Amino acid sequence: MKTQEVAAYWEKNATAWTTMARQGFDVCRNHLNAPGFLNMLPDVNGLKGLDVGCGEGFNTRMVAARGAQMTGIDICQKFLDYAKETEKTETYGITFQHASAQALPFAQESFDFVMSTMAMMDMPDIPVAAGEVFRVLKPGGFFQFSICHPCFQTSLFEWTRDENGEPTGLICGDYFHEEMEKILEWTFSNAPEEMKNEFGNFVIPTYYKTLSGWLNMLLDIGFVLERFLEPCPDAQTLEKYPALKGAAKVALFLHIRCRKPF
Ligand SMILES: C[S@@+](CC[C@H](N)C(=O)[O-])C[C@H]1O[C@@H](n2cnc3c(N)ncnc32)[C@H](O)[C@@H]1O
């Protein structure tokens, strides 16, 4: 699928996604991935950073709040409009720009670090995008990103449940693909029914790679692997957000930090 086609899917999802996420229904982002990502992030105070696939800018703002001078890029104009609107009232000096990860409109060695949250697996030509990240990074700069866990969020994905409907584990399979494209339909499961009905499901192209595919891709580009995280909710978080029960059974997400050598 071409980037423009992927963008067209996201334009259709952007209002529903932003509305629901901003009302707190993206519990995986708010209470699992974002805290884990920020905890693993090195000190970025005073650094120049790029957020690839920034969406409506939630994570870009979190990192800017740590003192980084941020630029966010996305192929979806509607997400960028929401991000720019928010920048007027929650001002962090972030530049939001329409651009594709596969052709970053920046000179080589422009950024001290690049981040990307839950976006790299949603774009075709992932190695091209990762190569672009490497190009725009200064030597010694890092790339930290989160993705759906390639081992568990496989193309065949089905929860096993106990008699109360609580997740006990996962049936997964159909693993051995390198960038197989699939159109996924889903929504934030704990959003109220009327909201889910109003907006319908998100319809999103996604791309499956194996774990070794992801890691070897980074190594082949020249990155040095530095740190990994498989975020798991703690007992307190689970009590507050039962929707995360599945995430306590298997690793749903993988965070990776790698570095461009000097
Ligand atoms: C799951 S959303 C994540 C958004 C945001 N990073 C977050 O954590 O909330 C994936 C994002 O990737 C963007 N995206 C997909 N393909 C892209 C590409 N080729 N270049 C830039 N952004 C892209 C989509 O428009 C969407 O905003």
Coordinates of C-alpha atoms in Angstrom, one line a residue, residues 112-219:
D112 CA 20.0 14.5 18.9
F113 CA 17.3 11.8 19.2
V114 CA 14.3 10.4 17.3
M115 CA 11.3 8.8 19.0
S116 CA 8.2 7.0 17.7
T117 CA 5.3 5.6 19.7
M118 CA 3.2 2.9 18.3
A119 CA 3.7 4.0 14.7
M120 CA 6.6 2.1 13.1
M121 CA 4.5 -1.1 12.7
D122 CA 1.7 0.9 11.0
M123 CA 3.7 2.0 8.0
P124 CA 4.8 0.2 4.9
D125 CA 8.5 0.0 4.0
I126 CA 9.6 -0.1 7.6
P127 CA 13.3 -0.5 6.8
V128 CA 13.1 2.7 4.6
A129 CA 11.6 4.6 7.5
A130 CA 14.2 3.2 10.0
G131 CA 16.9 4.1 7.5
E132 CA 15.6 7.7 7.3
V133 CA 15.7 7.9 11.1
F134 CA 19.3 6.8 11.1
R135 CA 20.1 9.4 8.4
V136 CA 18.6 12.4 10.3
L137 CA 20.2 11.3 13.7
K138 CA 23.5 12.9 14.7
P139 CA 26.2 10.4 15.4
G140 CA 25.8 9.3 19.0
G141 CA 22.1 10.1 18.9
F142 CA 19.4 7.5 19.9
F143 CA 16.2 6.2 18.4
Q144 CA 13.6 5.0 21.0
F145 CA 10.3 3.5 19.7
S146 CA 7.4 1.4 20.8
I147 CA 5.5 -1.2 18.7
C148 CA 2.9 -3.9 19.1
H149 CA 4.9 -6.9 20.4
P150 CA 5.9 -8.9 17.3
C151 CA 5.8 -12.2 19.2
F152 CA 2.3 -11.8 20.8
Q153 CA 0.3 -9.3 18.7
T154 CA 0.6 -11.7 15.7
S155 CA -1.8 -11.9 12.7
L156 CA -3.6 -14.7 14.5
F157 CA -4.5 -13.2 17.8
E158 CA -7.2 -14.5 20.1
W159 CA -7.7 -14.2 23.9
T160 CA -8.4 -17.3 26.0
R161 CA -10.8 -16.4 28.8
D162 CA -12.0 -17.9 32.1
E163 CA -15.7 -18.4 33.0
N164 CA -16.0 -14.7 33.9
G165 CA -14.6 -13.6 30.6
E166 CA -11.3 -12.5 32.0
P167 CA -8.3 -13.0 29.8
T168 CA -6.1 -16.0 30.8
G169 CA -3.8 -16.1 27.9
L170 CA -3.4 -15.8 24.2
I171 CA -3.6 -17.9 21.1
C172 CA -1.2 -16.4 18.6
G173 CA 0.2 -17.6 15.4
D174 CA 0.8 -16.9 11.7
Y175 CA 4.1 -15.3 13.0
F176 CA 6.6 -15.8 10.2
H177 CA 6.0 -12.8 8.0
E178 CA 8.2 -9.9 7.0
E179 CA 6.0 -6.9 6.6
M180 CA 2.8 -8.7 5.8
E181 CA 0.1 -6.1 5.4
K182 CA -3.3 -6.5 7.2
I183 CA -6.2 -4.2 7.7
L184 CA -7.2 -4.3 11.4
E185 CA -10.5 -3.2 12.8
W186 CA -10.7 -2.4 16.5
T187 CA -11.6 0.3 19.0
F188 CA -10.7 1.3 22.6
S189 CA -12.4 -1.5 24.4
N190 CA -13.3 0.4 27.6
A191 CA -15.0 3.3 25.8
P192 CA -18.7 3.6 26.5
E193 CA -20.9 1.7 24.0
E194 CA -22.7 4.8 22.7
M195 CA -19.3 6.3 21.9
K196 CA -18.1 3.1 20.1
N197 CA -21.4 3.1 18.2
E198 CA -21.1 6.7 17.2
F199 CA -17.6 6.4 15.9
G200 CA -17.5 2.8 14.7
N201 CA -14.2 0.8 14.6
F202 CA -10.8 2.2 13.7
V203 CA -9.7 0.7 10.4
I204 CA -6.0 0.6 10.2
P205 CA -3.4 -0.9 7.9
T206 CA -0.7 -2.7 9.9
Y207 CA 2.5 -4.6 9.0
Y208 CA 3.8 -7.7 10.7
K209 CA 7.5 -8.4 11.1
T210 CA 9.2 -11.1 13.3
L211 CA 11.2 -10.1 16.3
S212 CA 14.4 -11.1 14.5
G213 CA 13.2 -9.1 11.5
W214 CA 12.9 -6.0 13.6
L215 CA 16.2 -6.4 15.4
N216 CA 18.2 -7.5 12.4
M217 CA 16.8 -4.6 10.4
L218 CA 18.2 -2.1 13.1
L219 CA 21.5 -3.9 13.1

